[in-house]
Coordinates of C-alpha atoms and ligand atoms in Angstrom, one line a residue:
M6 CA 0.0 0.0 0.0
A7 CA 1.3 3.5 -0.9
Q8 CA 2.5 5.5 2.1
P9 CA 0.3 8.4 3.0
T10 CA 1.8 11.9 2.4
K11 CA 3.7 13.2 5.4
Y12 CA 3.7 16.8 6.5
I13 CA 6.4 18.8 8.3
F14 CA 5.5 22.2 9.7
V15 CA 8.3 24.6 10.6
T16 CA 7.5 27.4 13.0
G17 CA 9.8 30.0 14.6
G18 CA 10.0 31.5 18.0
V19 CA 11.8 34.2 20.1
V20 CA 13.0 36.4 17.3
S21 CA 12.8 36.7 13.5
S22 CA 15.7 36.2 11.1
L23 CA 16.5 32.9 12.8
G24 CA 17.3 31.0 9.6
K25 CA 14.0 29.2 9.7
G26 CA 13.9 29.2 5.9
L27 CA 17.4 27.8 5.7
A28 CA 16.5 25.1 8.3
A29 CA 13.5 24.1 6.3
A30 CA 15.5 24.1 3.0
S31 CA 18.4 22.2 4.7
L32 CA 16.0 19.6 6.0
G33 CA 14.7 19.3 2.4
T34 CA 18.3 18.6 1.2
L35 CA 18.8 15.9 3.8
L36 CA 15.5 14.2 3.1
E37 CA 16.2 14.2 -0.7
H38 CA 19.6 12.7 0.1
R39 CA 17.7 9.9 1.9
G40 CA 16.0 9.1 -1.4
L41 CA 12.7 10.9 -0.5
S42 CA 10.8 13.4 -2.6
V43 CA 10.0 16.6 -1.0
I44 CA 8.2 19.8 -1.9
L45 CA 8.4 23.0 0.2
Q46 CA 6.0 25.9 0.7
K47 CA 5.9 29.1 2.7
F48 CA 3.0 30.7 4.5
D49 CA 3.5 34.4 5.1
P50 CA 1.1 36.0 7.5
Y51 CA 1.3 39.6 6.1
L52 CA -1.6 41.1 4.3
N53 CA 0.0 41.8 0.9
V54 CA -1.3 39.4 -1.7
D55 CA 2.3 38.8 -2.7
P56 CA 5.6 40.6 -1.9
G57 CA 5.9 42.0 -5.5
T58 CA 4.9 45.5 -4.4
M59 CA 7.1 45.6 -1.3
S60 CA 10.4 47.5 -1.1
P61 CA 13.6 45.5 -0.6
Y62 CA 13.9 47.5 2.7
Q63 CA 10.7 45.7 3.9
H64 CA 11.3 42.4 2.4
G65 CA 14.6 41.8 0.8
E66 CA 14.6 40.2 -2.6
V67 CA 11.4 39.3 -4.4
Y68 CA 12.1 35.8 -5.8
V69 CA 10.4 35.0 -9.2
L70 CA 9.2 31.5 -10.2
D71 CA 8.8 30.0 -13.6
D72 CA 5.1 30.7 -13.6
G73 CA 5.7 34.3 -12.8
A74 CA 4.7 34.3 -9.2
E75 CA 6.6 36.9 -7.1
T76 CA 7.4 35.2 -3.9
D77 CA 9.3 35.3 -0.6
L78 CA 13.1 34.9 -0.9
D79 CA 12.9 31.7 1.1
L80 CA 11.5 30.0 -2.0
G81 CA 14.9 30.8 -3.5
H82 CA 16.5 28.7 -0.7
Y83 CA 14.0 25.9 -1.3
E84 CA 14.8 25.8 -5.1
R85 CA 18.6 26.0 -4.5
F86 CA 18.7 23.4 -1.7
T87 CA 16.5 20.8 -3.3
N88 CA 15.3 19.6 -6.7
C89 CA 11.9 21.3 -6.4
T90 CA 10.6 23.6 -9.0
L91 CA 8.0 25.7 -7.3
S92 CA 4.8 27.4 -8.4
K93 CA 2.5 30.2 -7.2
F94 CA 0.8 27.5 -5.0
N95 CA 3.9 27.3 -2.8
N96 CA 3.6 30.7 -1.2
L97 CA 0.4 31.6 0.6
T98 CA -0.1 34.9 2.3
S99 CA -2.9 36.2 4.6
G100 CA -3.7 38.6 1.7
Q101 CA -4.5 35.6 -0.5
V102 CA -6.5 33.9 2.1
F103 CA -8.7 36.9 2.7
E104 CA -9.0 37.7 -1.0
N105 CA -10.2 34.2 -1.7
V106 CA -12.7 34.1 1.2
I107 CA -14.1 37.5 0.4
R108 CA -14.4 36.7 -3.3
K109 CA -16.3 33.5 -2.4
E110 CA -18.6 35.4 0.0
R111 CA -19.5 37.9 -2.7
K112 CA -20.2 35.1 -5.2
G113 CA -22.5 33.5 -2.7
D114 CA -20.5 30.4 -2.0
Y115 CA -21.3 30.6 1.7
L116 CA -24.9 31.7 1.2
G117 CA -26.8 31.7 4.5
K118 CA -23.7 31.5 6.6
T119 CA -21.8 34.0 8.8
V120 CA -18.3 34.1 7.3
Q121 CA -15.7 33.7 10.0
F122 CA -12.0 33.3 10.6
I123 CA -12.7 29.8 11.8
P124 CA -13.7 27.7 9.8
H125 CA -13.6 29.8 6.5
C126 CA -10.2 31.2 6.6
T127 CA -8.6 28.2 8.3
D128 CA -10.3 26.0 5.6
E129 CA -8.7 28.1 2.9
I130 CA -5.2 27.5 4.5
K131 CA -5.8 23.7 4.9
A132 CA -7.1 23.5 1.3
R133 CA -3.8 25.0 0.1
I134 CA -1.8 22.3 1.9
N135 CA -3.9 19.6 0.3
D136 CA -3.7 21.3 -3.0
V137 CA 0.1 21.4 -2.9
A138 CA 0.2 17.7 -1.8
L139 CA -2.0 16.7 -4.8
R140 CA -0.1 18.7 -7.3
S141 CA 3.3 17.6 -6.3
D142 CA 2.9 13.9 -5.5
A143 CA 5.9 14.3 -3.1
D144 CA 6.5 11.9 -0.1
I145 CA 6.8 14.9 2.2
I146 CA 5.5 18.5 2.2
I147 CA 7.6 20.9 4.3
T148 CA 5.7 24.0 5.2
E149 CA 7.4 27.0 6.8
I150 CA 5.3 29.5 8.6
G151 CA 6.7 33.0 8.4
G152 CA 6.9 35.3 11.4
T153 CA 7.3 34.4 15.1
V154 CA 4.9 32.4 17.3
G155 CA 3.0 34.9 19.4
D156 CA 2.3 37.3 16.5
I157 CA -1.3 38.1 16.1
E158 CA -1.3 37.7 12.3
G159 CA 0.3 34.3 12.5
H160 CA -2.4 32.9 14.8
L161 CA -4.8 31.8 12.0
F162 CA -2.1 29.8 10.3
L163 CA -1.2 28.0 13.5
E164 CA -4.8 27.2 14.2
A165 CA -5.2 25.8 10.7
L166 CA -2.1 23.6 11.2
R167 CA -3.5 22.3 14.5
Q168 CA -6.7 21.3 12.8
F169 CA -4.9 19.9 9.8
S170 CA -2.8 17.6 12.1
L171 CA -6.1 16.1 13.4
D172 CA -7.6 15.8 9.9
V173 CA -4.7 13.8 8.5
G174 CA -3.6 12.0 11.7
R175 CA -1.0 13.2 14.1
E176 CA 1.3 10.3 13.1
N177 CA 1.6 11.9 9.6
V178 CA 2.7 15.3 11.0
C179 CA 5.9 16.5 12.4
F180 CA 6.0 19.9 14.1
I181 CA 9.4 21.5 14.2
H182 CA 10.0 24.7 16.2
V183 CA 13.1 26.8 15.6
T184 CA 14.2 29.0 18.4
L185 CA 17.1 31.1 19.6
L186 CA 19.4 30.3 22.5
P187 CA 20.9 33.6 23.4
L188 CA 24.3 33.7 25.2
I189 CA 24.4 36.2 28.0
K190 CA 28.0 37.2 27.8
A191 CA 28.4 38.7 31.3
A192 CA 27.1 35.5 32.9
G193 CA 28.8 33.3 30.3
E194 CA 25.6 31.3 30.1
I195 CA 23.3 30.1 27.3
K196 CA 19.7 30.9 28.2
T197 CA 16.8 28.5 27.5
K198 CA 14.0 30.5 29.0
P199 CA 12.9 32.3 25.7
T200 CA 12.7 28.8 24.1
Q201 CA 10.6 27.5 27.0
Q202 CA 8.2 30.5 26.7
S203 CA 7.9 30.3 23.0
V204 CA 7.1 26.6 23.1
A205 CA 4.6 27.4 25.9
K206 CA 2.9 29.8 23.5
L207 CA 2.7 27.1 20.8
R208 CA 1.2 24.7 23.3
E209 CA -1.4 27.2 24.3
I210 CA -2.6 27.1 20.7
G211 CA -2.7 23.3 20.9
I212 CA 0.5 22.5 19.1
Q213 CA 3.1 20.4 20.8
P214 CA 6.4 20.5 18.8
D215 CA 8.0 17.1 18.1
I216 CA 11.5 18.6 17.5
I217 CA 13.1 21.8 18.6
I218 CA 15.9 23.3 16.6
C219 CA 18.0 25.7 18.6
R220 CA 19.9 28.4 16.9
T221 CA 23.1 28.9 18.8
E222 CA 26.4 30.7 18.3
H223 CA 28.2 27.8 20.0
D224 CA 27.5 24.2 20.8
L225 CA 24.6 23.0 22.9
D226 CA 25.7 21.1 26.0
E227 CA 23.9 18.2 27.6
D228 CA 22.5 20.2 30.5
N229 CA 20.8 22.6 28.3
R230 CA 19.5 19.9 26.0
R231 CA 17.9 18.2 29.0
K232 CA 16.5 21.4 30.3
I233 CA 14.9 22.2 27.0
A234 CA 13.6 18.7 26.6
M235 CA 12.0 18.7 30.1
F236 CA 10.4 22.2 30.0
C237 CA 9.3 21.9 26.4
N238 CA 7.9 18.4 26.7
V239 CA 10.0 16.8 23.9
E240 CA 12.3 13.8 23.9
H241 CA 15.8 14.6 24.8
K242 CA 17.2 13.4 21.4
N243 CA 14.8 15.7 19.6
V244 CA 16.5 18.8 20.8
V245 CA 18.7 19.7 17.8
A246 CA 21.5 22.3 17.7
F247 CA 21.7 24.6 14.7
R248 CA 25.1 26.3 15.0
D249 CA 26.2 29.5 13.3
V250 CA 28.1 28.3 10.2
D251 CA 31.6 29.7 9.5
H252 CA 31.7 30.2 5.8
T253 CA 28.6 29.5 3.8
I254 CA 24.9 28.7 4.2
Y255 CA 25.5 25.5 2.3
E256 CA 27.1 24.2 5.4
C257 CA 23.7 24.2 7.1
P258 CA 22.5 20.8 6.0
V259 CA 25.8 19.3 7.1
D260 CA 25.5 21.0 10.5
L261 CA 21.9 19.8 11.0
R262 CA 23.0 16.3 10.1
R263 CA 25.3 16.3 13.1
D264 CA 22.3 15.9 15.3
K265 CA 20.6 13.6 12.7
L266 CA 17.7 15.9 12.1
D267 CA 16.6 13.9 9.0
R268 CA 16.6 10.7 11.0
L269 CA 14.6 12.1 13.8
V270 CA 12.0 13.3 11.3
T271 CA 11.8 10.0 9.4
D272 CA 11.5 8.1 12.7
R273 CA 8.8 10.4 13.9
L274 CA 6.9 10.0 10.7
G275 CA 7.5 6.3 10.4
I276 CA 9.2 6.6 7.0
K277 CA 11.8 4.0 5.9
S278 CA 14.7 5.5 4.0
T279 CA 18.4 5.2 3.5
T280 CA 21.3 7.0 5.3
P281 CA 22.1 10.1 3.3
D282 CA 25.3 10.3 1.3
L283 CA 26.3 13.9 1.5
S284 CA 29.7 13.6 -0.3
N285 CA 28.7 15.6 -3.4
W286 CA 27.2 18.4 -1.3
Q287 CA 30.3 18.3 1.0
D288 CA 32.5 18.6 -2.2
F289 CA 30.6 21.7 -3.2
V290 CA 31.0 23.2 0.3
D291 CA 34.7 22.4 0.2
H292 CA 35.1 24.2 -3.1
I293 CA 33.5 27.3 -1.6
I294 CA 35.7 27.1 1.5
N295 CA 39.1 26.2 0.1
P296 CA 39.4 27.4 -3.5
T297 CA 42.6 28.0 -5.4
H298 CA 41.9 31.4 -6.9
E299 CA 40.2 34.6 -5.8
V300 CA 38.5 37.4 -7.7
K301 CA 36.9 40.7 -6.5
I302 CA 33.5 41.5 -8.0
A303 CA 31.9 44.9 -7.5
V304 CA 28.1 44.8 -7.2
V305 CA 26.9 48.3 -7.8
G306 CA 23.4 48.9 -6.7
K307 CA 20.9 50.8 -4.6
Y308 CA 20.3 48.5 -1.7
I309 CA 23.8 47.3 -1.1
E310 CA 23.6 47.8 2.7
L311 CA 20.9 45.1 2.8
Q312 CA 22.1 41.6 3.1
D313 CA 19.0 40.2 1.5
A314 CA 18.2 42.6 -1.4
Y315 CA 20.3 40.8 -4.0
K316 CA 20.3 37.4 -2.3
S317 CA 20.0 35.2 -5.4
I318 CA 22.8 37.2 -7.2
Y319 CA 25.2 36.6 -4.3
E320 CA 24.3 32.9 -4.2
S321 CA 24.8 32.6 -8.0
L322 CA 28.2 34.2 -7.7
T323 CA 29.1 31.6 -5.0
H324 CA 27.9 28.8 -7.3
A325 CA 29.9 30.1 -10.2
G326 CA 32.9 30.7 -7.9
A327 CA 32.8 27.1 -6.7
A328 CA 32.6 25.8 -10.3
N329 CA 35.7 27.9 -11.2
D330 CA 37.6 26.9 -8.1
T331 CA 37.5 30.6 -7.1
R332 CA 36.6 32.6 -4.0
V333 CA 34.3 35.5 -5.1
T334 CA 34.8 38.4 -2.8
V335 CA 31.9 40.8 -3.3
E336 CA 32.4 44.5 -2.8
R337 CA 29.0 46.1 -2.5
I338 CA 29.1 49.6 -3.8
D339 CA 26.4 52.2 -3.5
A340 CA 25.7 53.7 -7.0
E341 CA 25.2 57.1 -5.4
M342 CA 28.8 57.0 -4.1
I343 CA 29.9 56.6 -7.7
E344 CA 27.8 59.7 -8.6
R345 CA 29.6 61.6 -5.9
D346 CA 33.2 60.4 -6.3
G347 CA 33.4 59.0 -9.9
A348 CA 33.9 55.4 -10.9
E349 CA 37.7 55.1 -10.6
V350 CA 37.9 55.6 -6.9
H351 CA 35.5 52.7 -6.1
L352 CA 36.1 50.4 -9.1
S353 CA 39.8 50.3 -9.8
G354 CA 41.2 47.0 -8.8
M355 CA 37.9 45.1 -9.4
N356 CA 38.1 42.0 -11.6
G357 CA 34.4 42.2 -12.6
I358 CA 31.5 44.6 -12.2
L359 CA 27.9 43.5 -11.9
I360 CA 24.8 45.8 -11.9
P361 CA 21.7 44.1 -10.6
G362 CA 18.0 44.8 -11.2
G363 CA 16.3 47.8 -9.8
F364 CA 13.5 50.3 -10.0
G365 CA 13.3 54.1 -9.9
D366 CA 15.9 56.6 -10.8
R367 CA 17.9 57.0 -7.6
G368 CA 21.5 56.1 -8.4
T369 CA 21.0 55.5 -12.1
E370 CA 23.6 58.1 -13.2
G371 CA 26.1 56.4 -10.9
K372 CA 25.3 53.1 -12.6
I373 CA 25.7 54.6 -16.0
L374 CA 29.2 55.9 -15.0
T375 CA 29.9 52.3 -13.8
A376 CA 28.9 50.7 -17.1
K377 CA 31.0 53.3 -19.0
Y378 CA 34.0 52.5 -16.8
A379 CA 33.7 48.8 -17.3
R380 CA 33.3 49.2 -21.0
E381 CA 36.2 51.5 -21.5
Q382 CA 38.6 49.9 -19.0
K383 CA 37.7 46.4 -20.4
I384 CA 36.7 45.1 -17.0
P385 CA 34.3 42.1 -17.3
Y386 CA 30.7 43.5 -17.0
F387 CA 27.5 41.7 -16.2
G388 CA 24.2 43.7 -16.2
I389 CA 21.1 42.1 -15.0
C390 CA 17.7 43.5 -16.0
L391 CA 18.1 47.2 -15.0
G392 CA 21.9 46.5 -15.4
M393 CA 21.3 45.6 -19.1
Q394 CA 19.1 48.7 -19.6
I395 CA 21.9 50.8 -18.0
A396 CA 24.5 49.3 -20.3
T397 CA 22.3 50.2 -23.3
I398 CA 21.7 53.8 -22.2
E399 CA 25.4 54.3 -21.6
F400 CA 26.3 52.8 -25.0
A401 CA 23.8 55.0 -26.7
R402 CA 25.0 58.1 -25.0
N403 CA 28.7 57.6 -25.4
A404 CA 29.2 55.3 -28.4
C405 CA 26.2 56.5 -30.6
D406 CA 26.3 60.2 -29.8
L407 CA 22.7 60.1 -28.4
T408 CA 23.9 62.2 -25.4
E409 CA 20.5 62.5 -23.9
A410 CA 19.5 58.8 -24.2
N411 CA 17.6 57.5 -21.3
S412 CA 14.9 55.1 -20.2
T413 CA 11.4 56.6 -20.0
E414 CA 11.3 55.1 -16.5
F415 CA 13.7 57.8 -15.4
N416 CA 12.9 60.6 -17.9
K417 CA 9.6 60.6 -19.7
E418 CA 10.7 63.5 -21.9
S419 CA 14.0 62.0 -23.1
P420 CA 14.6 62.8 -26.8
H421 CA 16.2 59.3 -27.2
P422 CA 14.2 56.8 -25.2
V423 CA 16.4 53.8 -25.9
I424 CA 14.6 52.0 -23.1
S425 CA 10.9 52.4 -23.1
L426 CA 7.7 50.9 -21.8
Q427 CA 6.7 47.6 -23.4
E428 CA 3.6 47.9 -25.6
E429 CA 1.5 45.6 -23.4
Q430 CA 2.4 47.7 -20.4
Q431 CA 0.8 50.9 -21.8
G432 CA -2.2 51.8 -19.8
V433 CA -1.5 49.3 -16.9
E434 CA -2.6 50.9 -13.7
D435 CA -2.5 48.2 -11.0
M436 CA 1.0 47.7 -9.7
G437 CA 0.6 44.2 -8.3
A438 CA 1.6 41.2 -10.5
T439 CA 1.4 43.3 -13.7
M440 CA 5.0 43.3 -14.9
R441 CA 6.3 40.9 -17.6
L442 CA 6.8 38.0 -15.2
G443 CA 8.2 34.5 -15.2
A444 CA 9.9 32.1 -17.6
S445 CA 9.7 32.5 -21.4
D446 CA 11.8 31.3 -24.3
S447 CA 14.4 33.3 -26.2
K448 CA 16.4 32.5 -29.3
I449 CA 20.1 32.9 -29.1
L450 CA 21.9 34.0 -32.2
P451 CA 24.8 32.0 -33.5
N452 CA 28.4 33.3 -33.2
T453 CA 27.8 35.2 -30.1
V454 CA 29.3 35.0 -26.6
A455 CA 25.8 34.1 -25.3
H456 CA 25.6 31.2 -27.6
Q457 CA 29.1 30.0 -26.6
L458 CA 28.1 30.2 -22.9
Y459 CA 24.8 28.4 -23.2
G460 CA 25.8 26.0 -26.0
K461 CA 22.2 26.0 -27.3
D462 CA 19.8 27.9 -29.5
I463 CA 16.7 28.3 -27.3
I464 CA 16.8 29.2 -23.6
S465 CA 14.1 29.7 -21.0
E466 CA 14.7 32.4 -18.4
R467 CA 12.7 34.2 -15.7
H468 CA 11.6 37.9 -16.1
R469 CA 10.4 40.8 -14.0
H470 CA 10.3 44.1 -15.8
R471 CA 8.1 46.7 -17.5
Y472 CA 10.6 48.4 -19.8
E473 CA 12.5 47.1 -22.7
F474 CA 15.2 47.9 -25.3
N475 CA 13.3 50.2 -27.7
P476 CA 13.3 48.5 -31.1
A477 CA 13.4 51.9 -32.9
Y478 CA 17.1 52.2 -31.8
R479 CA 18.1 48.7 -32.6
Q480 CA 19.8 49.3 -35.9
Q481 CA 21.7 52.4 -34.8
I482 CA 23.0 50.8 -31.6
E483 CA 23.9 47.6 -33.2
A484 CA 25.8 49.4 -36.0
A485 CA 27.9 51.0 -33.3
G486 CA 28.9 47.7 -31.8
L487 CA 26.4 46.6 -29.1
K488 CA 25.3 43.3 -30.4
I489 CA 21.8 41.9 -29.7
S490 CA 22.6 38.2 -29.1
A491 CA 19.2 36.9 -27.9
V492 CA 15.6 37.9 -28.6
S493 CA 12.3 36.6 -27.1
E494 CA 10.2 34.1 -29.0
P495 CA 7.8 35.0 -30.6
E496 CA 7.7 38.7 -29.6
G497 CA 11.3 39.6 -30.6
L498 CA 12.0 41.6 -27.4
V499 CA 15.7 42.2 -26.9
E500 CA 16.9 39.7 -24.2
I501 CA 20.7 39.8 -24.3
V502 CA 23.2 42.5 -25.5
E503 CA 26.9 42.0 -25.7
I504 CA 30.1 43.7 -26.9
S505 CA 32.5 41.5 -28.9
D506 CA 35.5 43.7 -28.7
H507 CA 35.7 43.3 -24.9
P508 CA 36.9 40.6 -22.5
F509 CA 33.3 40.0 -21.3
F510 CA 30.4 42.5 -21.6
I511 CA 26.9 41.0 -21.2
G512 CA 23.6 42.5 -20.3
A513 CA 20.6 40.3 -19.8
Q514 CA 17.0 41.5 -19.6
F515 CA 16.0 38.5 -17.6
H516 CA 17.1 37.3 -14.2
P517 CA 19.6 34.4 -14.5
E518 CA 20.1 34.4 -10.8
F519 CA 16.8 32.6 -10.2
Q520 CA 18.0 29.5 -12.1
S521 CA 21.5 29.1 -10.7
R522 CA 21.9 26.0 -8.5
P523 CA 24.8 24.8 -6.3
N524 CA 26.1 22.2 -8.6
H525 CA 24.7 23.7 -11.7
P526 CA 25.9 27.3 -11.9
H527 CA 24.2 29.5 -14.4
P528 CA 26.3 29.7 -17.6
I529 CA 26.5 33.5 -17.7
F530 CA 27.6 33.7 -14.1
S531 CA 30.2 31.0 -14.8
G532 CA 31.5 32.8 -17.8
F533 CA 31.6 36.1 -15.9
I534 CA 33.7 34.6 -13.1
A535 CA 36.0 32.8 -15.6
A536 CA 36.5 36.2 -17.3
A537 CA 37.1 37.9 -14.0
L538 CA 39.7 35.3 -13.3
Q539 CA 41.3 36.0 -16.6
H540 CA 41.3 39.7 -15.8
R541 CA 43.1 39.1 -12.6
S542 CA 45.9 37.1 -14.1
Ligands
LIG26 N1 12.9 49.0 -13.7 C1 13.2 48.2 -14.8 C2 12.0 47.7 -15.5 O1 10.9 47.7 -14.9 C3 14.1 47.0 -14.5 C4 13.5 46.0 -13.6 C5 14.4 45.1 -13.0 O2 15.6 45.3 -12.9 N2 13.9 44.0 -12.4 O3 12.0 47.3 -16.7

């Protein structure tokens, strides 16, 4: 008889930014290495329907899926740490729950009833878990619940999980609670009280965690393990340490394996599986930690002080570095500093320059100076989305004599709008989910650097933009030497630009960073790091 689907719910306590998403993703890695199929999803209790309209200051990066869903950056971890390809069904927010319930109420689906948080909203949440289970056919569904236990807005989700565990049978559900063990330096002691109180809050709602993952700077000693086990009512072996890793987040699965998290979960859920062989993963980690070479890459953006704003780009650089046996040291440079000081001061000595995606005109002139510097000084350049548009504007201004060239995003009156609003974007008023989003095919032209890198004619890449290379300027710009090396199928939108007479100069209208994986670096990132290495030598 086929095994019933098993469910793991990962909640967080004490503080946010605990690495709950990484813990969930790492558990996914370990379970896949045990030969099990997993799918991950995230529940976000905020009221936005999706994070697409939030500033990186609020939310960090918006991660885009194949189907065009704009999602939480934890979905990036899930796709990078496992073999999952996720869809819009894998990120549920309170905004979506309420939107669905209210739409149904207006339609008359609840005719005669008072519509309430319980059962109507909780049913909506439970339906989503079942839906993901049906669509994926995975052995195990791992669901991470955003926020911290005790938040008002998370309550509905936790109540839904409590009910769900009764619906499918408690034996098919494993609750994991991730908490923080702070170290009080003056006393030299690790404190377990916040964990006890956070678990008490969960139990108040009716959820008894099966496993507690303790984030800790150091190790977790026996005394503290026992204390947590006793006060939190879990088995002693089910208190797991999640230590700060030294070098890279890809060490997390290896760390969690030390306390055999995967085994505890499969035992709890009654699943038979094999001991994981992590040697490939460990090889990848070793390549990150102990490479032969090193390059310095400048990332010139607007949100450089935020760790999470360009997360997938930083990860992709790490993947490409490991594949090239190279440590990639990223220098994050604020584009406005380049406006103030000029490019040379900040960019000399760099082996590669990357301009990531972005919106709005703050810092754009600094980015244009950056692209000019990279082009003229023959430093490897990689522009992503806005970074491609910037390279085009710079080239038009300085190599085609269109001195006032611009994007209509930054200057609606520009006499030379070399980047302009896509036709289908004209008249769009709603801001949510209305960009050109998600994966679509492009054709790469032969005898181009892009073709050399990909080694194929048709590629599929994920998008998130409203503006495009204005086809009216195509001929003039190409004639001056900025080659268009890929166009979308069938619309013919410009997807990649490159300069042949340069060690490496590529702009991509899409977001390659969403498809790079630890042992499968993205070909453009790989080529960029290889070129940076060449530049250094
Ligand atoms: N702001 C630009 C556009 O909408 C670039 C978007 C991006 O970099 N993701 O086209």
